[in-house]
């Protein structure tokens, strides 16, 4: 503990940073009512998970996680495209991006 | 691995994320998220993940964020519409509790081991070895991804098309 743990960057530093970023993303999804910011928060959460993958890859010295991160980024790109397509479609019909007003399935 | 560089880039990533979820205008949020992604890209480079570093900048900070910014500008939200998108601070409490649990769990998961980074080969994280893994061990996932991207492509065109 003390100066050693602060000065030598180990796996824990990256894990804590990743958890902090993931929490920021969760907070964004829960608190913001703008669907665009919700989507961006999801992207941040995916990135936090990617950071964990890459940190573990460096720690264990295996590159499998890099391949997985590559696949995660491809899925994130597809997710962003579909999400934004839905946003555009919803905005065209309802003229709002506020998630509180999007209650089509409830009514 | 320089500790001060780690703290600098970690601060950039966290600050970008915090600004992203607190700004009123989604366009400002998007640029703050780009900042956060660039900080993360630098951290990937520190972890010797060169391919991931390049993909992060090209695809994430580049392509995906351009798509998001493009849609934000396309929607062109008025001030009145932005005013309605207030922040519901009550819900930060469960998020922060979940975050505390996540930090605790991650730090304790490997509590009985030395958790400092060892040495890795010279070509660790380069395109060639990662590509070899991707095209041998994960070739099925790789091919499925191409089908997924095609499905997303067609789906988005049908979703966003103006119905006449």
mmCIF file of C-alpha atoms in Angstrom:
data_model
loop_
_atom_site.group_PDB
_atom_site.id
_atom_site.type_symbol
_atom_site.label_atom_id
_atom_site.label_comp_id
_atom_site.label_asym_id
_atom_site.label_seq_id
_atom_site.Cartn_x
_atom_site.Cartn_y
_atom_site.Cartn_z
ATOM 1 C CA UNK A 1 0.000 0.000 0.000
ATOM 2 C CA UNK A 2 0.988 3.671 -0.015
ATOM 3 C CA UNK A 3 3.310 5.040 -2.632
ATOM 4 C CA UNK A 4 4.010 1.693 -4.338
ATOM 5 C CA UNK A 5 0.401 1.017 -5.276
ATOM 6 C CA UNK A 6 -0.041 4.563 -6.532
ATOM 7 C CA UNK A 7 3.193 4.747 -8.526
ATOM 8 C CA UNK A 8 3.150 1.309 -10.205
ATOM 9 C CA UNK A 9 0.162 0.990 -12.484
ATOM 10 C CA UNK A 10 -1.254 -2.521 -12.227
ATOM 11 C CA UNK A 11 -4.372 -4.363 -13.278
ATOM 12 C CA UNK A 12 -6.445 -2.907 -10.401
ATOM 13 C CA UNK A 13 -6.028 0.657 -11.662
ATOM 14 C CA UNK A 14 -7.522 -0.280 -14.998
ATOM 15 C CA UNK A 15 -10.320 -2.331 -13.410
ATOM 16 C CA UNK A 16 -11.329 0.529 -11.126
ATOM 17 C CA UNK A 17 -11.193 3.027 -13.998
ATOM 18 C CA UNK A 18 -13.330 0.685 -16.088
ATOM 19 C CA UNK A 19 -15.870 0.316 -13.254
ATOM 20 C CA UNK A 20 -15.992 4.103 -12.829
ATOM 21 C CA UNK A 21 -16.615 4.618 -16.558
ATOM 22 C CA UNK A 22 -19.276 1.899 -16.547
ATOM 23 C CA UNK A 23 -20.979 3.604 -13.578
ATOM 24 C CA UNK A 24 -20.940 6.931 -15.441
ATOM 25 C CA UNK A 25 -22.621 5.153 -18.353
ATOM 26 C CA UNK A 26 -25.257 3.542 -16.100
ATOM 27 C CA UNK A 27 -25.919 6.913 -14.453
ATOM 28 C CA UNK A 28 -26.374 8.488 -17.870
ATOM 29 C CA UNK A 29 -28.847 5.809 -18.960
ATOM 30 C CA UNK A 30 -30.852 6.094 -15.719
ATOM 31 C CA UNK A 31 -30.926 9.858 -15.236
ATOM 32 C CA UNK A 32 -31.098 11.389 -18.703
ATOM 33 C CA UNK A 33 -34.393 11.494 -20.589
ATOM 34 C CA UNK A 34 -32.842 12.367 -23.948
ATOM 35 C CA UNK A 35 -32.674 9.159 -25.986
ATOM 36 C CA UNK A 36 -29.534 10.335 -27.842
ATOM 37 C CA UNK A 37 -27.624 10.729 -24.581
ATOM 38 C CA UNK A 38 -28.938 7.335 -23.452
ATOM 39 C CA UNK A 39 -27.432 5.809 -26.619
ATOM 40 C CA UNK A 40 -24.112 7.579 -26.032
ATOM 41 C CA UNK A 41 -24.059 6.322 -22.437
ATOM 42 C CA UNK A 42 -24.460 2.766 -23.730
ATOM 43 C CA UNK A 43 -21.446 3.347 -25.992
ATOM 44 C CA UNK A 44 -19.461 4.504 -22.957
ATOM 45 C CA UNK A 45 -20.462 1.345 -21.057
ATOM 46 C CA UNK A 46 -19.306 -0.842 -23.975
ATOM 47 C CA UNK A 47 -15.997 1.005 -23.951
ATOM 48 C CA UNK A 48 -15.568 0.426 -20.219
ATOM 49 C CA UNK A 49 -15.995 -3.311 -20.811
ATOM 50 C CA UNK A 50 -13.492 -3.161 -23.690
ATOM 51 C CA UNK A 51 -10.963 -1.555 -21.337
ATOM 52 C CA UNK A 52 -11.390 -4.475 -18.926
ATOM 53 C CA UNK A 53 -10.828 -6.941 -21.792
ATOM 54 C CA UNK A 54 -7.657 -5.196 -22.953
ATOM 55 C CA UNK A 55 -6.286 -4.850 -19.395
ATOM 56 C CA UNK A 56 -6.822 -8.569 -18.745
ATOM 57 C CA UNK A 57 -5.241 -9.409 -22.122
ATOM 58 C CA UNK A 58 -2.120 -7.466 -21.112
ATOM 59 C CA UNK A 59 -2.150 -9.062 -17.654
ATOM 60 C CA UNK A 60 -2.454 -12.670 -18.835
ATOM 61 C CA UNK A 61 -0.362 -12.097 -21.969
ATOM 62 C CA UNK A 62 -2.932 -13.606 -24.358
ATOM 63 C CA UNK A 63 -4.377 -11.794 -27.358
ATOM 64 C CA UNK A 64 -7.797 -13.510 -27.494
ATOM 65 C CA UNK A 65 -9.365 -10.530 -25.751
ATOM 66 C CA UNK A 66 -8.167 -8.220 -28.536
ATOM 67 C CA UNK A 67 -10.129 -10.326 -31.014
ATOM 68 C CA UNK A 68 -13.171 -10.166 -28.728
ATOM 69 C CA UNK A 69 -12.825 -6.370 -28.432
ATOM 70 C CA UNK A 70 -12.733 -6.211 -32.238
ATOM 71 C CA UNK A 71 -16.028 -8.135 -32.370
ATOM 72 C CA UNK A 72 -17.541 -5.974 -29.600
ATOM 73 C CA UNK A 73 -16.720 -2.810 -31.554
ATOM 74 C CA UNK A 74 -18.356 -4.292 -34.674
ATOM 75 C CA UNK A 75 -21.509 -5.114 -32.674
ATOM 76 C CA UNK A 76 -21.426 -1.621 -31.116
ATOM 77 C CA UNK A 77 -21.320 -0.085 -34.597
ATOM 78 C CA UNK A 78 -24.352 -2.141 -35.652
ATOM 79 C CA UNK A 79 -26.120 -1.247 -32.396
ATOM 80 C CA UNK A 80 -25.447 2.471 -32.866
ATOM 81 C CA UNK A 81 -26.716 2.371 -36.454
ATOM 82 C CA UNK A 82 -29.932 0.526 -35.548
ATOM 83 C CA UNK A 83 -30.481 2.694 -32.444
ATOM 84 C CA UNK A 84 -30.089 5.906 -34.433
ATOM 85 C CA UNK A 85 -32.345 4.542 -37.170
ATOM 86 C CA UNK A 86 -35.044 3.979 -34.546
ATOM 87 C CA UNK A 87 -34.460 7.482 -33.120
ATOM 88 C CA UNK A 88 -34.873 9.060 -36.566
ATOM 89 C CA UNK A 89 -37.991 6.994 -37.232
ATOM 90 C CA UNK A 90 -39.536 7.825 -33.837
ATOM 91 C CA UNK A 91 -38.688 11.528 -34.137
ATOM 92 C CA UNK A 92 -40.352 11.636 -37.544
ATOM 93 C CA UNK A 93 -43.587 10.184 -36.145
ATOM 94 C CA UNK A 94 -43.722 11.626 -32.610
ATOM 95 C CA UNK A 95 -41.474 14.739 -32.880
ATOM 96 C CA UNK A 96 -39.783 13.991 -29.562
ATOM 97 C CA UNK A 97 -36.592 12.398 -28.257
ATOM 98 C CA UNK A 98 -37.775 12.401 -24.630
ATOM 99 C CA UNK A 99 -37.976 8.817 -23.349
ATOM 100 C CA UNK A 100 -40.785 9.752 -20.917
ATOM 101 C CA UNK A 101 -43.053 10.621 -23.831
ATOM 102 C CA UNK A 102 -42.341 7.474 -25.817
ATOM 103 C CA UNK A 103 -45.104 5.282 -24.414
ATOM 104 C CA UNK A 104 -46.464 3.820 -27.646
ATOM 105 C CA UNK A 105 -46.560 0.266 -26.309
ATOM 106 C CA UNK A 106 -48.284 1.255 -23.061
ATOM 107 C CA UNK A 107 -51.153 3.203 -24.623
ATOM 108 C CA UNK B 1 4.181 2.340 -17.932
ATOM 109 C CA UNK B 2 4.308 5.896 -16.644
ATOM 110 C CA UNK B 3 1.848 6.413 -13.764
ATOM 111 C CA UNK B 4 1.341 10.093 -14.566
ATOM 112 C CA UNK B 5 0.357 9.314 -18.149
ATOM 113 C CA UNK B 6 -2.137 6.752 -16.852
ATOM 114 C CA UNK B 7 -3.678 9.276 -14.463
ATOM 115 C CA UNK B 8 -3.753 11.950 -17.192
ATOM 116 C CA UNK B 9 -5.560 9.731 -19.701
ATOM 117 C CA UNK B 10 -7.834 8.243 -17.026
ATOM 118 C CA UNK B 11 -8.783 11.795 -16.015
ATOM 119 C CA UNK B 12 -9.483 12.670 -19.662
ATOM 120 C CA UNK B 13 -11.701 9.590 -20.073
ATOM 121 C CA UNK B 14 -13.628 10.142 -16.815
ATOM 122 C CA UNK B 15 -14.006 13.912 -17.346
ATOM 123 C CA UNK B 16 -15.273 13.337 -20.874
ATOM 124 C CA UNK B 17 -17.799 10.789 -19.585
ATOM 125 C CA UNK B 18 -19.006 13.034 -16.751
ATOM 126 C CA UNK B 19 -19.395 16.023 -19.091
ATOM 127 C CA UNK B 20 -21.229 13.771 -21.553
ATOM 128 C CA UNK B 21 -23.976 12.815 -19.087
ATOM 129 C CA UNK B 22 -24.388 16.321 -17.630
ATOM 130 C CA UNK B 23 -24.491 18.569 -20.711
ATOM 131 C CA UNK B 24 -27.929 19.761 -21.822
ATOM 132 C CA UNK B 25 -27.178 19.861 -25.547
ATOM 133 C CA UNK B 26 -26.610 16.385 -27.095
ATOM 134 C CA UNK B 27 -24.087 17.867 -29.534
ATOM 135 C CA UNK B 28 -21.864 19.047 -26.663
ATOM 136 C CA UNK B 29 -22.323 15.602 -25.092
ATOM 137 C CA UNK B 30 -21.196 13.915 -28.300
ATOM 138 C CA UNK B 31 -17.972 15.932 -28.465
ATOM 139 C CA UNK B 32 -17.272 15.221 -24.783
ATOM 140 C CA UNK B 33 -17.752 11.513 -25.561
ATOM 141 C CA UNK B 34 -15.202 11.793 -28.392
ATOM 142 C CA UNK B 35 -12.767 13.249 -25.822
ATOM 143 C CA UNK B 36 -13.473 10.310 -23.531
ATOM 144 C CA UNK B 37 -12.915 7.814 -26.360
ATOM 145 C CA UNK B 38 -9.578 9.426 -27.253
ATOM 146 C CA UNK B 39 -8.472 9.125 -23.615
ATOM 147 C CA UNK B 40 -9.455 5.451 -23.694
ATOM 148 C CA UNK B 41 -7.567 4.981 -26.981
ATOM 149 C CA UNK B 42 -4.417 6.301 -25.292
ATOM 150 C CA UNK B 43 -4.953 3.814 -22.450
ATOM 151 C CA UNK B 44 -5.253 0.973 -24.995
ATOM 152 C CA UNK B 45 -1.916 2.093 -26.450
ATOM 153 C CA UNK B 46 -0.400 1.984 -22.931
ATOM 154 C CA UNK B 47 -1.645 -1.612 -22.652
ATOM 155 C CA UNK B 48 0.239 -2.555 -25.869
ATOM 156 C CA UNK B 49 -3.030 -3.080 -27.779
ATOM 157 C CA UNK B 50 -2.049 -1.388 -31.032
ATOM 158 C CA UNK B 51 -4.806 -2.846 -33.204
ATOM 159 C CA UNK B 52 -7.483 -1.950 -30.635
ATOM 160 C CA UNK B 53 -5.955 1.537 -30.332
ATOM 161 C CA UNK B 54 -6.268 2.148 -34.077
ATOM 162 C CA UNK B 55 -9.759 0.608 -34.297
ATOM 163 C CA UNK B 56 -10.866 2.730 -31.330
ATOM 164 C CA UNK B 57 -9.853 5.963 -33.053
ATOM 165 C CA UNK B 58 -10.987 4.988 -36.572
ATOM 166 C CA UNK B 59 -14.262 3.229 -35.793
ATOM 167 C CA UNK B 60 -15.340 4.591 -32.404
ATOM 168 C CA UNK B 61 -14.095 8.178 -32.206
ATOM 169 C CA UNK B 62 -14.387 8.363 -35.993
ATOM 170 C CA UNK B 63 -17.192 6.455 -37.664
ATOM 171 C CA UNK B 64 -19.659 5.798 -34.818
ATOM 172 C CA UNK B 65 -19.390 9.303 -33.355
ATOM 173 C CA UNK B 66 -19.729 10.903 -36.808
ATOM 174 C CA UNK B 67 -22.933 8.874 -37.247
ATOM 175 C CA UNK B 68 -24.270 10.047 -33.866
ATOM 176 C CA UNK B 69 -23.315 13.699 -34.507
ATOM 177 C CA UNK B 70 -24.860 13.460 -37.969
ATOM 178 C CA UNK B 71 -28.198 12.283 -36.511
ATOM 179 C CA UNK B 72 -28.104 14.932 -33.741
ATOM 180 C CA UNK B 73 -27.635 17.656 -36.349
ATOM 181 C CA UNK B 74 -30.290 16.080 -38.561
ATOM 182 C CA UNK B 75 -32.886 16.151 -35.753
ATOM 183 C CA UNK B 76 -31.995 19.800 -34.996
ATOM 184 C CA UNK B 77 -33.667 19.907 -31.579
ATOM 185 C CA UNK B 78 -35.110 23.250 -30.503
ATOM 186 C CA UNK B 79 -34.413 24.859 -27.126
ATOM 187 C CA UNK B 80 -37.899 23.993 -25.975
ATOM 188 C CA UNK B 81 -37.409 20.307 -26.682
ATOM 189 C CA UNK B 82 -34.049 20.330 -24.887
ATOM 190 C CA UNK B 83 -35.612 22.045 -21.875
ATOM 191 C CA UNK B 84 -37.916 19.075 -21.388
ATOM 192 C CA UNK B 85 -34.988 16.667 -21.182
ATOM 193 C CA UNK B 86 -34.249 17.361 -17.564
ATOM 194 C CA UNK B 87 -32.072 15.172 -15.372
ATOM 195 C CA UNK B 88 -33.690 12.824 -12.870
ATOM 196 C CA UNK B 89 -31.128 12.940 -10.037
ATOM 197 C CA UNK B 90 -33.045 10.491 -7.814
ATOM 198 C CA UNK B 91 -31.872 7.631 -10.005
ATOM 199 C CA UNK B 92 -28.172 8.401 -9.480
ATOM 200 C CA UNK B 93 -28.382 6.634 -6.089
ATOM 201 C CA UNK B 94 -28.941 3.081 -7.464
ATOM 202 C CA UNK B 95 -26.359 3.763 -10.193
ATOM 203 C CA UNK B 96 -23.731 4.800 -7.642
ATOM 204 C CA UNK B 97 -24.537 1.790 -5.431
ATOM 205 C CA UNK B 98 -24.099 -0.491 -8.467
ATOM 206 C CA UNK B 99 -20.818 1.268 -9.267
ATOM 207 C CA UNK B 100 -19.486 0.792 -5.728
ATOM 208 C CA UNK B 101 -20.381 -2.912 -5.892
ATOM 209 C CA UNK B 102 -18.673 -3.213 -9.294
ATOM 210 C CA UNK B 103 -15.436 -1.585 -8.046
ATOM 211 C CA UNK B 104 -15.440 -3.784 -4.927
ATOM 212 C CA UNK B 105 -16.080 -6.975 -6.907
ATOM 213 C CA UNK B 106 -13.457 -6.228 -9.563
ATOM 214 C CA UNK B 107 -10.747 -5.387 -7.058
ATOM 215 C CA UNK B 108 -11.449 -8.463 -4.921
ATOM 216 C CA UNK B 109 -11.850 -10.912 -7.800
ATOM 217 C CA UNK B 110 -8.084 -11.515 -8.004
ATOM 218 C CA UNK B 111 -7.201 -10.488 -4.454
ATOM 219 C CA UNK B 112 -4.725 -13.340 -3.820
ATOM 220 C CA UNK B 113 -2.413 -12.572 -6.762
ATOM 221 C CA UNK B 114 0.234 -10.095 -7.729
ATOM 222 C CA UNK B 115 -1.593 -7.836 -10.114
ATOM 223 C CA UNK B 116 1.210 -5.989 -11.861
ATOM 224 C CA UNK B 117 1.789 -6.308 -15.571
ATOM 225 C CA UNK B 118 4.568 -8.649 -16.671
ATOM 226 C CA UNK B 119 6.556 -8.624 -19.893
ATOM 227 C CA UNK B 120 4.886 -9.417 -23.196
ATOM 228 C CA UNK B 121 6.391 -10.304 -26.606
ATOM 229 C CA UNK B 122 7.480 -7.518 -28.942
ATOM 230 C CA UNK B 123 4.569 -8.060 -31.361
ATOM 231 C CA UNK B 124 1.882 -8.282 -28.637
ATOM 232 C CA UNK B 125 -1.344 -6.696 -29.853
ATOM 233 C CA UNK B 126 -0.071 -6.067 -33.387
ATOM 234 C CA UNK B 127 -2.361 -6.589 -36.343
ATOM 235 C CA UNK B 128 -0.747 -9.842 -37.566
ATOM 236 C CA UNK B 129 -1.015 -11.976 -34.369
ATOM 237 C CA UNK B 130 -4.479 -10.635 -33.473
ATOM 238 C CA UNK B 131 -5.634 -11.248 -37.040
ATOM 239 C CA UNK B 132 -4.317 -14.794 -36.853
ATOM 240 C CA UNK B 133 -6.383 -15.474 -33.712
ATOM 241 C CA UNK B 134 -9.405 -13.766 -35.290
ATOM 242 C CA UNK B 135 -9.226 -15.893 -38.431
ATOM 243 C CA UNK B 136 -8.548 -19.233 -36.727
ATOM 244 C CA UNK B 137 -10.046 -19.476 -33.235
ATOM 245 C CA UNK B 138 -12.795 -16.858 -33.695
ATOM 246 C CA UNK B 139 -13.478 -17.293 -37.406
ATOM 247 C CA UNK B 140 -17.090 -18.366 -36.780
ATOM 248 C CA UNK B 141 -17.818 -15.260 -34.687
ATOM 249 C CA UNK B 142 -16.084 -13.168 -37.352
ATOM 250 C CA UNK B 143 -18.335 -14.557 -40.092
ATOM 251 C CA UNK B 144 -21.457 -14.156 -37.937
ATOM 252 C CA UNK B 145 -20.487 -10.500 -37.397
ATOM 253 C CA UNK B 146 -20.569 -9.935 -41.146
ATOM 254 C CA UNK B 147 -24.120 -11.356 -41.274
ATOM 255 C CA UNK B 148 -25.085 -9.159 -38.289
ATOM 256 C CA UNK B 149 -23.705 -6.039 -39.979
ATOM 257 C CA UNK B 150 -25.589 -6.877 -43.173
ATOM 258 C CA UNK B 151 -28.813 -7.411 -41.190
ATOM 259 C CA UNK B 152 -28.272 -4.101 -39.350
ATOM 260 C CA UNK B 153 -27.577 -2.323 -42.649
ATOM 261 C CA UNK B 154 -30.793 -3.560 -44.295
ATOM 262 C CA UNK B 155 -32.791 -3.088 -41.076
ATOM 263 C CA UNK B 156 -31.725 0.544 -40.666
ATOM 264 C CA UNK B 157 -32.532 1.377 -44.286
ATOM 265 C CA UNK B 158 -36.041 -0.051 -43.828
ATOM 266 C CA UNK B 159 -36.485 1.613 -40.404
ATOM 267 C CA UNK B 160 -35.400 5.097 -41.379
ATOM 268 C CA UNK B 161 -36.984 5.145 -44.828
ATOM 269 C CA UNK B 162 -39.753 7.669 -45.238
ATOM 270 C CA UNK B 163 -43.036 5.885 -45.770
ATOM 271 C CA UNK B 164 -44.964 7.420 -48.655
#
